[in-house]
Amino acid sequence: MKLKDIFKDIYKGLRIENDNSLEAMDAYLIDTKDVENCVINYSNSGVQKIKMNIKDKYLLKPNDIIIASIPSKNTNHVGYCSSLNNDKVIIKKNFFVLRNPYDNNLYNLEFIAEYLEYFGINQIMERKSREEGLVLWDIEEIEIPLVPIDKQNELIDIIRPINERNRLYQKLIKNDESIKKYMINEVIKDEK
């Protein structure tokens, strides 16, 4: 089944243009570096001050799937939003949003996100250059295999801990890099 037949809403994110006549609000802006392995880590970039009127459709919601318009060499930047704190998270124009499935019993949304990350986007990019990027028509026409929902759920139950382990490894790697940088800096200071 094609994505356009699965989701009521498929659209591009918001172009950020600050209007200095408006009061600033705190919000997270999702960037491609915040989306990897089907996980959205919007807090990586920190809170920013935005002076815009933001329509509700551009705010990240639970069960949204977002897809970067330009995949990178090591990831397609597909993310699934399982939950949100009470944070205001804006989906920028470099992402497509998949929202509001027609039938919640046909597909597990996490399954769709995982399929897109590892297969769906790659099938399109094999026909395009990485610099060319994706357009709305590309996204709408992606075929998602119709696997029985119980099999999708079983698969996601196995994949979730793998994704969690990936997140933990990434945190450890970043922490180790900070420790190394700190130690080198301390040695340099001591030698001066």
CSV table of C-alpha atoms in Angstrom, one decimal:
chain,number,residue,atom,x,y,z
A,1,MET,CA,0.0,0.0,0.0
A,2,LYS,CA,1.3,3.5,-0.8
A,3,LEU,CA,2.0,6.0,1.9
A,4,LYS,CA,-0.6,8.4,0.4
A,5,ASP,CA,-3.2,5.6,1.0
A,6,ILE,CA,-2.1,5.1,4.6
A,7,PHE,CA,-1.9,8.7,5.8
A,8,LYS,CA,-4.4,11.5,5.6
A,9,ASP,CA,-1.7,14.1,6.0
A,10,ILE,CA,1.6,14.1,4.2
A,11,TYR,CA,3.3,17.5,4.0
A,12,LYS,CA,6.6,19.5,4.3
A,13,GLY,CA,7.7,21.1,7.6
A,14,LEU,CA,7.9,24.9,8.3
A,15,ARG,CA,10.3,27.4,6.9
A,16,ILE,CA,11.6,29.4,9.9
A,17,GLU,CA,11.4,33.2,9.4
A,18,ASN,CA,11.5,35.2,12.5
A,19,ASP,CA,9.1,38.2,12.8
A,20,ASN,CA,10.6,40.8,15.1
A,21,SER,CA,7.2,42.3,15.8
A,22,LEU,CA,6.2,39.2,17.7
A,23,GLU,CA,7.2,38.1,21.2
A,24,ALA,CA,9.8,35.3,21.3
A,25,MET,CA,8.8,31.8,22.4
A,26,ASP,CA,11.0,28.9,23.4
A,27,ALA,CA,10.9,25.9,21.1
A,28,TYR,CA,13.0,23.0,19.9
A,29,LEU,CA,13.7,22.9,16.2
A,30,ILE,CA,14.2,19.4,14.7
A,31,ASP,CA,17.3,19.2,12.5
A,32,THR,CA,18.6,16.1,10.6
A,33,LYS,CA,21.3,15.5,13.3
A,34,ASP,CA,18.5,15.0,15.8
A,35,VAL,CA,16.9,12.1,13.8
A,36,GLU,CA,18.7,8.7,13.4
A,37,ASN,CA,17.7,5.0,13.6
A,38,CYS,CA,14.0,6.0,13.7
A,39,VAL,CA,14.6,8.0,16.9
A,40,ILE,CA,13.9,11.7,17.3
A,41,ASN,CA,16.2,13.3,19.9
A,42,TYR,CA,15.0,16.9,19.5
A,43,SER,CA,16.6,18.0,22.8
A,44,ASN,CA,20.1,17.6,21.2
A,45,SER,CA,20.0,21.0,19.7
A,46,GLY,CA,18.6,22.8,22.7
A,47,VAL,CA,15.8,25.3,23.1
A,48,GLN,CA,15.8,28.3,20.7
A,49,LYS,CA,14.0,31.6,20.7
A,50,ILE,CA,11.5,31.8,17.8
A,51,LYS,CA,9.5,34.8,16.8
A,52,MET,CA,6.8,33.4,14.6
A,53,ASN,CA,3.1,32.4,14.6
A,54,ILE,CA,3.4,28.6,14.4
A,55,LYS,CA,0.4,26.7,13.1
A,56,ASP,CA,-0.4,23.6,15.1
A,57,LYS,CA,0.3,21.3,12.1
A,58,TYR,CA,4.1,22.2,12.3
A,59,LEU,CA,4.4,21.1,15.9
A,60,LEU,CA,5.6,17.5,16.5
A,61,LYS,CA,2.9,15.2,17.8
A,62,PRO,CA,2.9,11.7,19.2
A,63,ASN,CA,2.7,9.1,16.4
A,64,ASP,CA,4.2,11.4,13.8
A,65,ILE,CA,6.7,10.0,11.4
A,66,ILE,CA,9.2,12.5,10.0
A,67,ILE,CA,11.5,12.0,7.0
A,68,ALA,CA,14.4,14.2,6.0
A,69,SER,CA,14.2,15.6,2.5
A,70,ILE,CA,17.9,14.9,2.0
A,71,PRO,CA,19.2,11.6,3.4
A,72,SER,CA,22.8,11.4,4.4
A,73,LYS,CA,25.3,8.6,3.6
A,74,ASN,CA,24.7,6.7,6.9
A,75,THR,CA,21.1,7.3,7.6
A,76,ASN,CA,17.8,8.4,6.0
A,77,HIS,CA,16.9,10.5,9.0
A,78,VAL,CA,13.5,8.8,9.5
A,79,GLY,CA,12.0,9.3,13.0
A,80,TYR,CA,9.0,8.1,14.9
A,81,CYS,CA,7.6,10.2,17.7
A,82,SER,CA,6.4,7.7,20.4
A,83,SER,CA,5.8,10.5,23.0
A,84,LEU,CA,6.5,14.0,23.9
A,85,ASN,CA,7.1,15.9,27.1
A,86,ASN,CA,5.2,19.2,27.2
A,87,ASP,CA,7.8,20.6,24.9
A,88,LYS,CA,7.1,22.8,21.9
A,89,VAL,CA,8.9,21.0,19.0
A,90,ILE,CA,8.8,22.6,15.5
A,91,ILE,CA,9.3,20.4,12.4
A,92,LYS,CA,11.4,22.4,10.0
A,93,LYS,CA,11.1,22.5,6.2
A,94,ASN,CA,13.8,20.0,5.7
A,95,PHE,CA,11.4,17.2,6.8
A,96,PHE,CA,8.2,15.6,5.6
A,97,VAL,CA,5.5,14.8,8.1
A,98,LEU,CA,3.3,11.7,8.0
A,99,ARG,CA,0.3,12.1,10.2
A,100,ASN,CA,-3.2,10.7,10.8
A,101,PRO,CA,-3.4,7.2,9.4
A,102,TYR,CA,-6.7,6.3,7.8
A,103,ASP,CA,-6.8,2.9,9.7
A,104,ASN,CA,-4.9,2.5,12.9
A,105,ASN,CA,-5.4,-1.3,12.8
A,106,LEU,CA,-3.6,-1.9,9.5
A,107,TYR,CA,-0.1,-0.7,10.3
A,108,ASN,CA,2.1,-0.2,13.4
A,109,LEU,CA,3.5,3.3,12.8
A,110,GLU,CA,6.9,2.3,14.2
A,111,PHE,CA,7.0,-0.5,11.7
A,112,ILE,CA,6.4,2.0,8.9
A,113,ALA,CA,9.2,4.3,10.2
A,114,GLU,CA,11.7,1.4,10.5
A,115,TYR,CA,10.8,0.2,7.0
A,116,LEU,CA,11.3,3.7,5.6
A,117,GLU,CA,14.6,4.1,7.3
A,118,TYR,CA,16.1,0.8,6.1
A,119,PHE,CA,14.3,0.1,2.8
A,120,GLY,CA,11.7,2.6,1.6
A,121,ILE,CA,13.9,5.7,1.2
A,122,ASN,CA,16.8,3.7,-0.2
A,123,GLN,CA,14.6,2.4,-3.0
A,124,ILE,CA,13.9,5.9,-4.1
A,125,MET,CA,17.5,7.1,-3.6
A,126,GLU,CA,18.8,4.3,-5.9
A,127,ARG,CA,17.0,6.1,-8.7
A,128,LYS,CA,18.2,9.6,-7.6
A,129,SER,CA,21.5,11.2,-6.6
A,130,ARG,CA,21.9,12.0,-2.9
A,131,GLU,CA,22.1,15.7,-3.7
A,132,GLU,CA,18.8,15.6,-5.5
A,133,GLY,CA,16.8,15.0,-2.4
A,134,LEU,CA,13.2,13.9,-2.0
A,135,VAL,CA,10.0,15.6,-3.1
A,136,LEU,CA,6.5,15.1,-1.9
A,137,TRP,CA,5.5,12.9,-4.8
A,138,ASP,CA,8.4,10.5,-3.9
A,139,ILE,CA,7.2,10.2,-0.4
A,140,GLU,CA,3.5,9.7,-1.3
A,141,GLU,CA,4.3,6.9,-3.7
A,142,ILE,CA,6.4,4.7,-1.4
A,143,GLU,CA,5.0,1.2,-1.2
A,144,ILE,CA,4.8,-0.2,2.4
A,145,PRO,CA,4.4,-4.0,2.5
A,146,LEU,CA,1.2,-5.2,4.1
A,147,VAL,CA,2.4,-7.6,6.8
A,148,PRO,CA,-0.1,-8.9,9.4
A,149,ILE,CA,-0.3,-6.4,12.3
A,150,ASP,CA,0.6,-9.0,14.9
A,151,LYS,CA,3.8,-9.7,13.0
A,152,GLN,CA,4.6,-6.0,12.8
A,153,ASN,CA,4.0,-5.7,16.6
A,154,GLU,CA,6.2,-8.6,17.4
A,155,LEU,CA,9.0,-7.2,15.2
A,156,ILE,CA,8.7,-3.8,16.9
A,157,ASP,CA,8.9,-5.4,20.3
A,158,ILE,CA,12.3,-6.8,19.3
A,159,ILE,CA,13.5,-3.6,17.6
A,160,ARG,CA,12.6,-1.2,20.4
A,161,PRO,CA,15.3,-2.5,22.8
A,162,ILE,CA,17.9,-2.4,19.9
A,163,ASN,CA,17.0,1.3,19.3
A,164,GLU,CA,17.3,2.0,23.1
A,165,ARG,CA,20.7,0.3,23.2
A,166,ASN,CA,21.8,2.4,20.2
A,167,ARG,CA,20.7,5.6,22.0
A,168,LEU,CA,22.7,4.5,25.1
A,169,TYR,CA,25.8,3.7,23.0
A,170,GLN,CA,25.6,7.1,21.4
A,171,LYS,CA,25.4,8.8,24.8
A,172,LEU,CA,28.4,6.8,26.0
A,173,ILE,CA,30.4,7.7,22.9
A,174,LYS,CA,29.6,11.4,23.3
A,175,ASN,CA,30.4,11.3,27.0
A,176,ASP,CA,33.7,9.5,26.3
A,177,GLU,CA,34.6,12.2,23.7
A,178,SER,CA,33.9,14.9,26.3
A,179,ILE,CA,36.1,13.1,28.8
A,180,LYS,CA,39.0,12.8,26.3
A,181,LYS,CA,38.7,16.5,25.3
A,182,TYR,CA,38.6,17.6,29.0
A,183,MET,CA,41.7,15.4,29.8
A,184,ILE,CA,43.7,16.8,26.9
A,185,ASN,CA,42.7,20.3,27.8
A,186,GLU,CA,43.8,19.8,31.4
A,187,VAL,CA,47.2,18.4,30.4
A,188,ILE,CA,47.7,21.4,28.1
A,189,LYS,CA,46.8,23.8,30.9
A,190,ASP,CA,49.2,22.1,33.3
A,191,GLU,CA,52.1,22.4,30.8
A,192,LYS,CA,51.7,26.2,30.4
